Amino acid sequence: MTIVARTVSQTGLDVDVEAALVQVFLARLVPDFPGLVVATAVPRAKDGSLAFPPLLIVPSRAGGIALSPMHDQPMVSVQCWAPTPVAAWELTGAARMVATCLSNEKVVLPPVRPGGATEVVSVSYFRSVGGPVVFDDPRTRQARYQFTDMYTVRR
């Protein structure tokens, strides 16, 4: 099960960097990590409870600033879950490598609404602001790491 989530900016200034990272992680990591789910939130089961897949990446905006109506500088925390600490570390390392290589990339996002326009997000700057940290999840008994990056993006 692969979930691609899309959020709508409440201010109109923020670039949807979470959706951009979901697209990039899906394209570049799923071939090496079969069964990987990448989404902007932990998936939910039909009964509404959290449904943690064995391999999961969730990028979440953790702050940042809108530099102009077209430029944004988001800070994003990326959480990576896997069944074991070694597997979580490997997934985190792969996700960090993908994130590190985003400078000068363009990501095409699908429309927010049916019939809507696509959005192109250009990443012009990357900086790691928080390396991997163990962030075990007692709800799942899965290993989890988190890292935080900052980007400068333009729509």
CSV table of C-alpha atoms in Angstrom, one decimal:
chain,number,residue,atom,x,y,z
A,1,MET,CA,0.0,0.0,0.0
A,2,THR,CA,1.5,3.3,-1.1
A,3,ILE,CA,-0.2,6.6,0.0
A,4,VAL,CA,0.5,9.9,-1.6
A,5,ALA,CA,-1.1,12.7,0.5
A,6,ARG,CA,-1.4,16.3,-0.6
A,7,THR,CA,-2.0,19.2,1.8
A,8,VAL,CA,-3.3,22.6,0.9
A,9,SER,CA,-1.4,25.6,2.1
A,10,GLN,CA,-3.5,27.7,4.5
A,11,THR,CA,-1.5,30.9,3.9
A,12,GLY,CA,-1.0,30.6,0.2
A,13,LEU,CA,2.7,31.4,0.8
A,14,ASP,CA,4.0,28.0,1.9
A,15,VAL,CA,5.3,25.6,-0.8
A,16,ASP,CA,4.0,22.1,-0.2
A,17,VAL,CA,7.4,20.7,0.6
A,18,GLU,CA,5.9,17.6,2.3
A,19,ALA,CA,4.2,16.6,-0.9
A,20,ALA,CA,7.4,17.2,-2.9
A,21,LEU,CA,9.4,15.0,-0.5
A,22,VAL,CA,6.7,12.2,-0.7
A,23,GLN,CA,7.0,12.2,-4.5
A,24,VAL,CA,10.8,12.2,-4.4
A,25,PHE,CA,11.1,9.5,-1.7
A,26,LEU,CA,8.6,7.3,-3.5
A,27,ALA,CA,10.4,7.6,-6.8
A,28,ARG,CA,13.9,7.0,-5.5
A,29,LEU,CA,13.5,4.7,-2.5
A,30,VAL,CA,10.7,2.2,-3.3
A,31,PRO,CA,12.8,0.3,-5.8
A,32,ASP,CA,15.4,-0.5,-3.0
A,33,PHE,CA,12.8,-0.8,-0.2
A,34,PRO,CA,9.9,-3.0,-1.4
A,35,GLY,CA,6.7,-2.3,0.6
A,36,LEU,CA,7.9,1.2,1.7
A,37,VAL,CA,5.0,3.5,2.4
A,38,VAL,CA,5.7,7.3,2.2
A,39,ALA,CA,3.0,9.7,3.3
A,40,THR,CA,2.5,13.0,5.1
A,41,ALA,CA,0.8,11.2,8.0
A,42,VAL,CA,0.7,7.7,9.5
A,43,PRO,CA,-1.9,5.7,7.6
A,44,ARG,CA,-5.1,4.8,9.4
A,45,ALA,CA,-7.0,1.5,9.3
A,46,LYS,CA,-10.7,1.4,8.4
A,47,ASP,CA,-11.6,1.6,12.1
A,48,GLY,CA,-9.6,4.8,12.4
A,49,SER,CA,-6.7,3.4,14.4
A,50,LEU,CA,-3.1,4.1,13.3
A,51,ALA,CA,-1.9,1.4,10.9
A,52,PHE,CA,1.9,1.3,10.9
A,53,PRO,CA,3.4,-0.5,7.9
A,54,PRO,CA,6.7,-2.3,8.4
A,55,LEU,CA,8.6,0.4,6.4
A,56,LEU,CA,7.3,4.0,6.7
A,57,ILE,CA,8.7,7.5,6.0
A,58,VAL,CA,6.7,10.6,7.1
A,59,PRO,CA,8.1,14.0,6.2
A,60,SER,CA,6.5,16.8,8.3
A,61,ARG,CA,7.1,20.5,8.1
A,62,ALA,CA,8.6,21.6,11.4
A,63,GLY,CA,8.8,25.3,10.8
A,64,GLY,CA,10.5,27.7,8.5
A,65,ILE,CA,9.7,31.0,6.9
A,66,ALA,CA,8.0,32.3,3.8
A,67,LEU,CA,10.6,34.5,2.1
A,68,SER,CA,8.2,35.9,-0.5
A,69,PRO,CA,5.0,34.8,-2.2
A,70,MET,CA,7.1,32.5,-4.4
A,71,HIS,CA,10.0,31.5,-2.1
A,72,ASP,CA,9.8,29.4,1.0
A,73,GLN,CA,12.4,28.2,3.5
A,74,PRO,CA,10.8,25.2,5.2
A,75,MET,CA,12.4,23.1,7.9
A,76,VAL,CA,11.3,19.5,7.6
A,77,SER,CA,11.6,16.6,10.0
A,78,VAL,CA,11.6,13.2,8.4
A,79,GLN,CA,10.7,10.1,10.5
A,80,CYS,CA,11.7,6.7,9.3
A,81,TRP,CA,10.2,3.5,10.8
A,82,ALA,CA,11.4,-0.1,10.3
A,83,PRO,CA,11.1,-3.4,12.1
A,84,THR,CA,14.6,-3.4,13.5
A,85,PRO,CA,17.2,-0.7,14.5
A,86,VAL,CA,19.5,-1.8,11.7
A,87,ALA,CA,16.7,-1.6,9.1
A,88,ALA,CA,15.6,1.8,10.4
A,89,TRP,CA,19.1,3.1,10.2
A,90,GLU,CA,19.5,1.9,6.6
A,91,LEU,CA,16.2,3.5,5.6
A,92,THR,CA,17.2,6.7,7.3
A,93,GLY,CA,20.5,6.8,5.6
A,94,ALA,CA,18.9,6.2,2.2
A,95,ALA,CA,16.3,8.9,2.9
A,96,ARG,CA,19.0,11.4,4.0
A,97,MET,CA,21.1,10.7,0.8
A,98,VAL,CA,18.0,11.4,-1.3
A,99,ALA,CA,17.2,14.6,0.6
A,100,THR,CA,20.9,15.8,0.4
A,101,CYS,CA,20.8,15.5,-3.4
A,102,LEU,CA,17.7,17.7,-3.9
A,103,SER,CA,19.5,21.0,-4.6
A,104,ASN,CA,18.8,22.2,-8.1
A,105,GLU,CA,16.0,19.7,-8.5
A,106,LYS,CA,12.5,20.3,-9.8
A,107,VAL,CA,9.6,18.2,-8.4
A,108,VAL,CA,6.2,18.1,-10.2
A,109,LEU,CA,3.3,17.8,-7.8
A,110,PRO,CA,-0.1,16.4,-8.9
A,111,PRO,CA,-3.1,18.7,-8.7
A,112,VAL,CA,-4.7,19.3,-5.3
A,113,ARG,CA,-8.2,19.0,-6.8
A,114,PRO,CA,-9.4,17.0,-9.8
A,115,GLY,CA,-8.9,19.1,-12.9
A,116,GLY,CA,-6.5,21.4,-11.1
A,117,ALA,CA,-3.1,22.5,-12.3
A,118,THR,CA,0.1,20.7,-11.4
A,119,GLU,CA,2.7,22.6,-9.3
A,120,VAL,CA,6.4,22.6,-9.9
A,121,VAL,CA,8.6,23.0,-6.8
A,122,SER,CA,12.2,24.0,-7.4
A,123,VAL,CA,14.7,23.3,-4.6
A,124,SER,CA,17.6,25.7,-4.7
A,125,TYR,CA,19.3,25.1,-1.3
A,126,PHE,CA,19.6,22.2,1.2
A,127,ARG,CA,21.1,22.2,4.7
A,128,SER,CA,21.0,19.4,7.3
A,129,VAL,CA,20.0,21.0,10.6
A,130,GLY,CA,19.6,17.8,12.7
A,131,GLY,CA,21.3,14.5,12.0
A,132,PRO,CA,19.7,11.2,12.7
A,133,VAL,CA,18.5,10.7,16.2
A,134,VAL,CA,17.0,7.5,17.7
A,135,PHE,CA,13.3,8.1,18.1
A,136,ASP,CA,11.8,4.8,19.1
A,137,ASP,CA,8.1,4.5,18.9
A,138,PRO,CA,6.5,2.7,21.9
A,139,ARG,CA,3.2,2.5,20.1
A,140,THR,CA,4.6,0.2,17.5
A,141,ARG,CA,7.7,-1.4,19.0
A,142,GLN,CA,9.3,-0.5,15.8
A,143,ALA,CA,12.6,1.3,15.5
A,144,ARG,CA,12.4,4.9,14.3
A,145,TYR,CA,14.9,7.5,13.5
A,146,GLN,CA,14.3,11.2,12.7
A,147,PHE,CA,16.4,13.8,10.9
A,148,THR,CA,15.7,17.5,10.1
A,149,ASP,CA,16.6,19.5,7.0
A,150,MET,CA,16.1,23.0,5.7
A,151,TYR,CA,15.4,23.8,2.1
A,152,THR,CA,14.9,26.9,0.0
A,153,VAL,CA,12.2,26.2,-2.5
A,154,ARG,CA,10.4,28.2,-5.2
A,155,ARG,CA,7.1,27.4,-6.8
